[in-house]
PDB file of C-alpha atoms in Angstrom:
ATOM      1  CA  UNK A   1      15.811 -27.619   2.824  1.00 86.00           C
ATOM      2  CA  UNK A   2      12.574 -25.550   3.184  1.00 89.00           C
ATOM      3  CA  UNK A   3      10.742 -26.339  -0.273  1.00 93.00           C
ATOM      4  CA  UNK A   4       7.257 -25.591  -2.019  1.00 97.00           C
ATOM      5  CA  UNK A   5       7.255 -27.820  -5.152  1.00 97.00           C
ATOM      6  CA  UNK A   6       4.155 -27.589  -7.329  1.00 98.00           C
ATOM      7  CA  UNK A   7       2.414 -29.714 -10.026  1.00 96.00           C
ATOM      8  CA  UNK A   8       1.694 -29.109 -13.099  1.00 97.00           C
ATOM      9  CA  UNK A   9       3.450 -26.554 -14.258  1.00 96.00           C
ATOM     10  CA  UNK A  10       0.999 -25.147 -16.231  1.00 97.00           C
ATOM     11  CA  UNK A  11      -2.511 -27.061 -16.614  1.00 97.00           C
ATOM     12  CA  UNK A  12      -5.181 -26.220 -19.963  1.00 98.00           C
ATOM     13  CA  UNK A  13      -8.725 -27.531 -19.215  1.00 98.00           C
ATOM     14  CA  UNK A  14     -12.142 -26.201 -20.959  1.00 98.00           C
ATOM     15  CA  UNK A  15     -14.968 -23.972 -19.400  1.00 98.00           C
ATOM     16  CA  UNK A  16     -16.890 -25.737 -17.087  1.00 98.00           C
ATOM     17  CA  UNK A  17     -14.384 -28.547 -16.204  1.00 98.00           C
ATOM     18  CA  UNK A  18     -12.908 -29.064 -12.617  1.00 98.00           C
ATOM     19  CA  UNK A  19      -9.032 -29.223 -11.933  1.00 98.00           C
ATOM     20  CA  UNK A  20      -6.985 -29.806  -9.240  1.00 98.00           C
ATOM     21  CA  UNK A  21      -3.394 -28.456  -8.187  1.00 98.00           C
ATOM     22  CA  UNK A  22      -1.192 -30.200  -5.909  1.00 98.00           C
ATOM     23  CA  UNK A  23       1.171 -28.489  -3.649  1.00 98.00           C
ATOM     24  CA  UNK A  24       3.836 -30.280  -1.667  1.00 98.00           C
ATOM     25  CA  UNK A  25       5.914 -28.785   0.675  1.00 97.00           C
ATOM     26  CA  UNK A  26       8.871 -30.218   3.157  1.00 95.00           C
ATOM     27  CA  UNK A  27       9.165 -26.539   5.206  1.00 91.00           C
ATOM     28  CA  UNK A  28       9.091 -27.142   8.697  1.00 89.00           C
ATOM     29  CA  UNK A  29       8.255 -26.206  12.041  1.00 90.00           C
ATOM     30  CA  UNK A  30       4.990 -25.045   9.827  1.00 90.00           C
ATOM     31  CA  UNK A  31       2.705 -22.436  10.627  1.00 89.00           C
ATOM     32  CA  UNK A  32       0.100 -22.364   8.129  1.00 92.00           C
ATOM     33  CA  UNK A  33      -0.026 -22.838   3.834  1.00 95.00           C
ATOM     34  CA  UNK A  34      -2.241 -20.249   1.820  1.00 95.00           C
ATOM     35  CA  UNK A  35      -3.440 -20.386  -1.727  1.00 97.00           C
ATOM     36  CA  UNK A  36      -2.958 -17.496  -3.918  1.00 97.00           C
ATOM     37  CA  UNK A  37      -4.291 -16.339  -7.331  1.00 98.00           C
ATOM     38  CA  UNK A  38      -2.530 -14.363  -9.723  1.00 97.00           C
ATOM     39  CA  UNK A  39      -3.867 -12.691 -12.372  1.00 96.00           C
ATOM     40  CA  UNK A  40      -1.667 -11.730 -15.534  1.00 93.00           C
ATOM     41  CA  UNK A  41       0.625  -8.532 -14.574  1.00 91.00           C
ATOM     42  CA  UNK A  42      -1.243  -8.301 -10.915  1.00 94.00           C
ATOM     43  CA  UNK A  43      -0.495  -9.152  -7.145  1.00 95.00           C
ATOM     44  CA  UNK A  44      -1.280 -12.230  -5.857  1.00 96.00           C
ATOM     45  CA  UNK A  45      -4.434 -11.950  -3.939  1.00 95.00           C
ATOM     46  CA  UNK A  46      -5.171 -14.628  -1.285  1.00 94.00           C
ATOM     47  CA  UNK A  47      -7.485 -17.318  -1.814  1.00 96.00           C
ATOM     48  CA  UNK A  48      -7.576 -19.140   1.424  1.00 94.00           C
ATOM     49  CA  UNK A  49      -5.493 -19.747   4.929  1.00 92.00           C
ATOM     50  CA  UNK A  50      -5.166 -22.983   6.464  1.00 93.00           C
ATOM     51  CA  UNK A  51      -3.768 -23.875  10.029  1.00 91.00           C
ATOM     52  CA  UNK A  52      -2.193 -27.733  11.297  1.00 86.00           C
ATOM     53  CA  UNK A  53      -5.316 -28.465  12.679  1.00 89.00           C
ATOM     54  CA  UNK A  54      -8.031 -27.116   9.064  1.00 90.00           C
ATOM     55  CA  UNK A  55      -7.810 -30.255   6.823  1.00 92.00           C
ATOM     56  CA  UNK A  56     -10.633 -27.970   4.611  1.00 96.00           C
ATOM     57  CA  UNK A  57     -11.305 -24.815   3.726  1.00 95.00           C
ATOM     58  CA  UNK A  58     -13.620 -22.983   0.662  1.00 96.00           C
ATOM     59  CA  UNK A  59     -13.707 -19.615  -0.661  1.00 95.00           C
ATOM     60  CA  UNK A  60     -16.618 -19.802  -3.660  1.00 96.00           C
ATOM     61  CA  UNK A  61     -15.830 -23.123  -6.175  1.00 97.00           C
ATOM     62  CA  UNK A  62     -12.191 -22.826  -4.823  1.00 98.00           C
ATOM     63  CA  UNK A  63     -11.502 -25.437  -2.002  1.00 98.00           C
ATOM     64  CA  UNK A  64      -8.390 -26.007  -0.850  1.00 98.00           C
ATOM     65  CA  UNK A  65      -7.175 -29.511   1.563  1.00 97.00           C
ATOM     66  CA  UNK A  66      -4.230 -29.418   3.495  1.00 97.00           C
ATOM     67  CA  UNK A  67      -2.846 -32.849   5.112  1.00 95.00           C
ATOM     68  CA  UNK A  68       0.234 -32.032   7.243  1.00 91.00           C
ATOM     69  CA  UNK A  69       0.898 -35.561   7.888  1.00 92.00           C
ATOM     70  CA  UNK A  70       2.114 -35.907   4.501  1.00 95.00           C
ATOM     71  CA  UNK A  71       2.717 -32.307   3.728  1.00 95.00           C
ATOM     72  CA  UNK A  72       0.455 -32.396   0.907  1.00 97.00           C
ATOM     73  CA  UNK A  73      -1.976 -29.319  -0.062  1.00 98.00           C
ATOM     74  CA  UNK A  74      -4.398 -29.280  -2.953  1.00 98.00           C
ATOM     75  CA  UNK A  75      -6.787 -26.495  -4.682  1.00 98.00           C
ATOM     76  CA  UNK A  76      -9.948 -27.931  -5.773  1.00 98.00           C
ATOM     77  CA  UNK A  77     -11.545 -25.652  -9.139  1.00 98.00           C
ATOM     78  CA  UNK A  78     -14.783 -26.071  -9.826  1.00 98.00           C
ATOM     79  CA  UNK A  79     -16.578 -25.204 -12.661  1.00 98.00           C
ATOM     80  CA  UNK A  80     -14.315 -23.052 -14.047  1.00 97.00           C
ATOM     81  CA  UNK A  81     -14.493 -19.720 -15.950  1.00 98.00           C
ATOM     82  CA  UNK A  82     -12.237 -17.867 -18.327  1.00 98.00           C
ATOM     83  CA  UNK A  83     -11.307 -15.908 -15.045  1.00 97.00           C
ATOM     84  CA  UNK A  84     -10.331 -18.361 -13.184  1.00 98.00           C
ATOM     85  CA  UNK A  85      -7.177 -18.310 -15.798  1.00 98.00           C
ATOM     86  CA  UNK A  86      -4.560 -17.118 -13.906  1.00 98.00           C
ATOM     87  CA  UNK A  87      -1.312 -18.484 -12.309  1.00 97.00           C
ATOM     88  CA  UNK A  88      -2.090 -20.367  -8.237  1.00 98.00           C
ATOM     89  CA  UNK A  89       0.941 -20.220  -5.808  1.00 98.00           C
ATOM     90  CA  UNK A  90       0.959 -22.502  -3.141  1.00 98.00           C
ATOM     91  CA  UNK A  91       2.498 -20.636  -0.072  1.00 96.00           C
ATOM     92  CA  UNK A  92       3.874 -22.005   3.289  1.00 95.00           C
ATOM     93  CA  UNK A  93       4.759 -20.359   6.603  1.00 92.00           C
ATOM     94  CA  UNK A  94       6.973 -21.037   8.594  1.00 89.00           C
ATOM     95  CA  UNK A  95       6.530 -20.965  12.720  1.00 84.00           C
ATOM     96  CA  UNK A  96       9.893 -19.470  13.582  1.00 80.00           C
ATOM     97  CA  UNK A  97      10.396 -15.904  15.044  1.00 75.00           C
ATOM     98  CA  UNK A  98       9.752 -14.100  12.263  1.00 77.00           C
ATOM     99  CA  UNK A  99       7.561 -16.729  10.413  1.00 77.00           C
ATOM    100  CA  UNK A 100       9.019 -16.551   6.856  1.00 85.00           C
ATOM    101  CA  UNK A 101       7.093 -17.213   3.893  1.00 90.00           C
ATOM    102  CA  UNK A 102       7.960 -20.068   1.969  1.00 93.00           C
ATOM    103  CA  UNK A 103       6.593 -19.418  -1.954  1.00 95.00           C
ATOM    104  CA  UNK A 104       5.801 -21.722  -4.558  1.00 97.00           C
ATOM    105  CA  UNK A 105       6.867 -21.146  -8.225  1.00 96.00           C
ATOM    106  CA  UNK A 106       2.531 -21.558  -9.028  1.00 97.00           C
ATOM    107  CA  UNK A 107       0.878 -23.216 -11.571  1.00 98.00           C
ATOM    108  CA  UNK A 108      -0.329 -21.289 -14.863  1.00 97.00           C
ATOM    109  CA  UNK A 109      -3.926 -22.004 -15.760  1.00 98.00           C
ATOM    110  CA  UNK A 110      -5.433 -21.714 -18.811  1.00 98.00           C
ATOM    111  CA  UNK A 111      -9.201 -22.335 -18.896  1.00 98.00           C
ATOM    112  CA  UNK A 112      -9.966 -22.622 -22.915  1.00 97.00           C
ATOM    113  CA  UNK A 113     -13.439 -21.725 -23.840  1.00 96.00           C
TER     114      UNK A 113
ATOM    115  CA  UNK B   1     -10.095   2.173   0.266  1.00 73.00           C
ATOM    116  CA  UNK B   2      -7.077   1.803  -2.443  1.00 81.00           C
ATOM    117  CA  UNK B   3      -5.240  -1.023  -0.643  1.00 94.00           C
ATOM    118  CA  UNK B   4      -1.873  -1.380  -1.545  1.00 97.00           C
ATOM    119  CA  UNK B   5      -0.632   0.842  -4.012  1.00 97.00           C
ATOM    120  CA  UNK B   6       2.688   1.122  -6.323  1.00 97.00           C
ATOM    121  CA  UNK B   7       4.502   3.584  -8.259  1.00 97.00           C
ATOM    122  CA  UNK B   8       5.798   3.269 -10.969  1.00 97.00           C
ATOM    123  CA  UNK B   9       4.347   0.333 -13.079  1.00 96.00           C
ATOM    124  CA  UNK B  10       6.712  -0.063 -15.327  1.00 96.00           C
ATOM    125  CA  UNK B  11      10.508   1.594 -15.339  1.00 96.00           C
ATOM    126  CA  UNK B  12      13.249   0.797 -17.876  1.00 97.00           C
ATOM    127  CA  UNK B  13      17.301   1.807 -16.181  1.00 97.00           C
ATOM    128  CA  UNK B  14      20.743   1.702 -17.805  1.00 97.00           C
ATOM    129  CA  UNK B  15      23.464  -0.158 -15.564  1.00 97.00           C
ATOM    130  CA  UNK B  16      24.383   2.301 -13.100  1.00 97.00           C
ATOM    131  CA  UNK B  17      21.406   4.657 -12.535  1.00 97.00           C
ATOM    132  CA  UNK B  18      19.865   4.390  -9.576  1.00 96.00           C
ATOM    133  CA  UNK B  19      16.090   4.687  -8.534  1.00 96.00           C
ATOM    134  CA  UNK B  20      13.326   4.447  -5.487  1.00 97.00           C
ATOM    135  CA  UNK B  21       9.900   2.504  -6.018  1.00 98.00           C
ATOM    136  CA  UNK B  22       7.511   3.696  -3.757  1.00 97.00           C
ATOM    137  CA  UNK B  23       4.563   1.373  -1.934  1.00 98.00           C
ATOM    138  CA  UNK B  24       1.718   2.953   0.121  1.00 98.00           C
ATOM    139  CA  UNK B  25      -1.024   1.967   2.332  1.00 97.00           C
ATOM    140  CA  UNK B  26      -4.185   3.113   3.457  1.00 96.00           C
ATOM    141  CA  UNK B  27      -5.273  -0.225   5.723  1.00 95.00           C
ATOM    142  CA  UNK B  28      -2.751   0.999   9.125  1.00 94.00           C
ATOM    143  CA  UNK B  29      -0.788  -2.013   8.531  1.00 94.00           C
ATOM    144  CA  UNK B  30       1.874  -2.471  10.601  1.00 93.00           C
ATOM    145  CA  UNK B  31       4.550  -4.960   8.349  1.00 93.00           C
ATOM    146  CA  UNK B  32       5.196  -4.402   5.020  1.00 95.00           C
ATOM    147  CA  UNK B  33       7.275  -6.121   2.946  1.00 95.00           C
ATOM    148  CA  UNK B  34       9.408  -5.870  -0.681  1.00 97.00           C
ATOM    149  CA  UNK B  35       9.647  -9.298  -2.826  1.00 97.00           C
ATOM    150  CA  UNK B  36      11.017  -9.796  -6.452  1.00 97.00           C
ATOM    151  CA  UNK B  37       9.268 -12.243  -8.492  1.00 97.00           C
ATOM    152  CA  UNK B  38      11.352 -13.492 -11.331  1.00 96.00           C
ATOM    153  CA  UNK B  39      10.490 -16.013 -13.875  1.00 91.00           C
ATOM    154  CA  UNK B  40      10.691 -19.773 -12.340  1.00 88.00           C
ATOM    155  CA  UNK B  41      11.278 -19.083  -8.899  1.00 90.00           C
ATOM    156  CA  UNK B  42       8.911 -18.349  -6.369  1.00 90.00           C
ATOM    157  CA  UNK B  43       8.453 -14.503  -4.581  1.00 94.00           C
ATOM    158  CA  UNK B  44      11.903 -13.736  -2.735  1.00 96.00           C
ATOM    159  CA  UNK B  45      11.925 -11.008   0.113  1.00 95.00           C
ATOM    160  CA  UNK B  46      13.858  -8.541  -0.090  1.00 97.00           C
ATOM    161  CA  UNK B  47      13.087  -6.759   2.791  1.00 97.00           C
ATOM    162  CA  UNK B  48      10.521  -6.033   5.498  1.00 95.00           C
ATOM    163  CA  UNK B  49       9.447  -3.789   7.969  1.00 95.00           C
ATOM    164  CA  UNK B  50       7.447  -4.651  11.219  1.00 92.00           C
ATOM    165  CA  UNK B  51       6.364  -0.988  11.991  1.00 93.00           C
ATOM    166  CA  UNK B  52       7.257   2.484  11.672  1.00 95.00           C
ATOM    167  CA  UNK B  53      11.064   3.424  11.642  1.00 94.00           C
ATOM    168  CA  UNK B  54      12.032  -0.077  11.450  1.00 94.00           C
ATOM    169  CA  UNK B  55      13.708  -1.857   8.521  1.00 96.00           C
ATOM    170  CA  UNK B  56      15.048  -5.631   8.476  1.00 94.00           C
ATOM    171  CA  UNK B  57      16.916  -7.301   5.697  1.00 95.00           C
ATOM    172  CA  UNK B  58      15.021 -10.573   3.500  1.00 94.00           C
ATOM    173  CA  UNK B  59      16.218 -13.290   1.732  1.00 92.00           C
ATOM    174  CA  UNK B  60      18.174 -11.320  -1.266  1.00 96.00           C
ATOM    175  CA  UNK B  61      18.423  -7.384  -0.137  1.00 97.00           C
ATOM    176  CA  UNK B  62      21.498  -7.311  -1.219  1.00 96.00           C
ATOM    177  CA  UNK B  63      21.892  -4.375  -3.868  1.00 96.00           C
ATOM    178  CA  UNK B  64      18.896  -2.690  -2.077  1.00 98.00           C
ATOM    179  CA  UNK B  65      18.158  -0.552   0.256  1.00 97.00           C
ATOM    180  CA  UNK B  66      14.903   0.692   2.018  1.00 97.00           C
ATOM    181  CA  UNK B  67      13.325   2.855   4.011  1.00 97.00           C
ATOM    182  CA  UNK B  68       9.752   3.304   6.571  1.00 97.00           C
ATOM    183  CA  UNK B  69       9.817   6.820   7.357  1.00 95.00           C
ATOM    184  CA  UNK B  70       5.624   6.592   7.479  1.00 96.00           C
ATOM    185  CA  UNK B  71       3.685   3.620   8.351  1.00 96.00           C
ATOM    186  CA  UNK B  72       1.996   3.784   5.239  1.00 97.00           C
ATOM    187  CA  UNK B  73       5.001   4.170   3.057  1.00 98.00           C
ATOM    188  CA  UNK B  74       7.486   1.462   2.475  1.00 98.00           C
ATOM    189  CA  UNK B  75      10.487   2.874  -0.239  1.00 98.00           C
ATOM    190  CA  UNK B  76      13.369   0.621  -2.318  1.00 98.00           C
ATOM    191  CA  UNK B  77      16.144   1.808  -3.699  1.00 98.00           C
ATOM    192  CA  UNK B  78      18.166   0.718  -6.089  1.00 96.00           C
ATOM    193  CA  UNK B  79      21.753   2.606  -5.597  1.00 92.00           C
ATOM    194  CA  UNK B  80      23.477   1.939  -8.956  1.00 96.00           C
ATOM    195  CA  UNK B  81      21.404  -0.902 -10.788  1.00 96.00           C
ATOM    196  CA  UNK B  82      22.480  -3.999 -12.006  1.00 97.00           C
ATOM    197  CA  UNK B  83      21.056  -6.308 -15.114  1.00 97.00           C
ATOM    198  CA  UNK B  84      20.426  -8.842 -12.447  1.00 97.00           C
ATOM    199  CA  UNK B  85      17.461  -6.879 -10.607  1.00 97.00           C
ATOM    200  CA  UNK B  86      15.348  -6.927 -13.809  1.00 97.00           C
ATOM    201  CA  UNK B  87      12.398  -8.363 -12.152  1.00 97.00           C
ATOM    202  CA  UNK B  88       8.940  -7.330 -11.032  1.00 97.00           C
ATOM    203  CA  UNK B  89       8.877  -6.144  -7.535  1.00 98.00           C
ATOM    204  CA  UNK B  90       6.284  -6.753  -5.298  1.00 98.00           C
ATOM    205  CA  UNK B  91       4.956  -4.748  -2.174  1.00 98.00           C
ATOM    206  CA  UNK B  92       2.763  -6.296   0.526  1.00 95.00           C
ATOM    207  CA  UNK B  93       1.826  -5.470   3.652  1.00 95.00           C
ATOM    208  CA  UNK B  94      -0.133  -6.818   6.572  1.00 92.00           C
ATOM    209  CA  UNK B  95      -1.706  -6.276   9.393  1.00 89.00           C
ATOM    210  CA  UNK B  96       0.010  -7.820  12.879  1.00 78.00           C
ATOM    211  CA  UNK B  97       2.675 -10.704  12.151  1.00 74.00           C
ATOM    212  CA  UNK B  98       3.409 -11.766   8.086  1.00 62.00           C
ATOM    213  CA  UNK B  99       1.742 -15.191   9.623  1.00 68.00           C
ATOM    214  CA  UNK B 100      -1.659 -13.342   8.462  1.00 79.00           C
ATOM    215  CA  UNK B 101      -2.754 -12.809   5.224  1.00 86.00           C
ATOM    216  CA  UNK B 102      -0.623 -10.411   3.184  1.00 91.00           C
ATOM    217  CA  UNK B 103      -2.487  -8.194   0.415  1.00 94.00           C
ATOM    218  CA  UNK B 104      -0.398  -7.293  -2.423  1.00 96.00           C
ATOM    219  CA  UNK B 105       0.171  -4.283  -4.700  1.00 97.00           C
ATOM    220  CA  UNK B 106       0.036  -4.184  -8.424  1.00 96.00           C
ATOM    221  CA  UNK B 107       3.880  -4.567  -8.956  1.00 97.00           C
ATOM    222  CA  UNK B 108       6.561  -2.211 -11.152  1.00 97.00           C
ATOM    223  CA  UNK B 109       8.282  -4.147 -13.723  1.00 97.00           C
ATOM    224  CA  UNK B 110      11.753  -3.036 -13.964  1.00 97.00           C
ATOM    225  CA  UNK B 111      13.988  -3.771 -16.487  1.00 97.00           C
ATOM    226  CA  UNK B 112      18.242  -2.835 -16.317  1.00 97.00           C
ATOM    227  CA  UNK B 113      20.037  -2.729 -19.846  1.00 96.00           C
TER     228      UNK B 113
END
């Protein structure tokens, strides 16, 4: 079964602290797996796109690492702000004919001043 | 540029009555898409268009219906509302295949008593 499982669930750390998320996923043929934040009662707005063969990618203190060997994805905060409180999905797509979007059920963080 | 717009934010139905939520566009996107986020689960599709005219059903459109009459307009209806489509509804759109990054709208929280 296609699945995006992430850990935590929800993740409290103070200003100024780093975190990581983790985002497995067992969705296959795969096309690419995306980050997205999402702010309290907004959209999801995409924080970074990674193909098979990007084992890195940055946007700002967000980094995101993908291994598809073991179908493992993590998101990298550093030195957080207040604003980075917000929920992270972890999505996948699949390489099929229409290339369907496999979502994540995120991870709420709280950054705690 | 506005992005991806939504109307109405918020929208409260008795079983039975039926409504349209209306997304809009102003980035010539060809796909656009309708997901309902609900609490625990991840963004489901609903349904999705891949250019002007053309309509395709999601993962859950049953209960729905939609239309692409404009490319920058993407309409769902709701035909006689049910207690399970209380969600918040999603519209995205992007530009070429949904492989690419998809920018989001605001979302309408609906709510069926």
């Amino acid at each position: 079964k296609n699945q995006v499982e992430q850990s935590p669930q929800s993740l409290i750390i103070l200003e100024g602290k780093n975190c990581t998320l983790q985002c497995n996923y067992t969705v296959s043929p795969f096309s690419n797996l995306r980050w997205y934040k999402q702010d309290t009662g907004r959209g999801p707005v995409s924080l970074t796109i990674m193909t098979f063969s990007e084992n890195t990618k940055s946007n700002g203190r967000y980094t995101a690492t993908l291994d598809a060997d073991t179908k493992q994805s993590s998101l990298h905060i550093t030195a957080s702000q207040l604003s980075d409180s917000a929920s992270y999905i972890c999505v996948v797509t699949m390489n099929t004919g229409f290339q369907k979007l496999v979502f994540g059920t995120g991870t709420r963080l709280l950054v705690s001043p | 540029n506005a992005g991806v717009t939504q109307t109405p934010k918020f929208r409260v139905l008795k079983t039975g009555q039926s409504m349209t939520l209306l997304c809009a566009q102003d980035m010539n996107h060809e796909y656009m898409y309708w997901y309902r986020q609900d609490p625990g689960m991840g963004l489901r599709l609903i349904h999705y268009s891949v250019g002007e005219g053309t309509t395709a059903k999601g993962e859950v459109p049953d209960g729905y219906n939609v239309s692409r009459l404009k490319k920058q307009n993407f309409l769902l209806g709701l035909e006689s509302a049910a207690p399970s489509q209380t969600s918040v509804y999603f519209c995205a759109s992007s530009y070429g295949t949904n492989a690419n990054e998809q920018f989001f709208g605001p979302g309408t929280r609906l709510t069926v008593l």
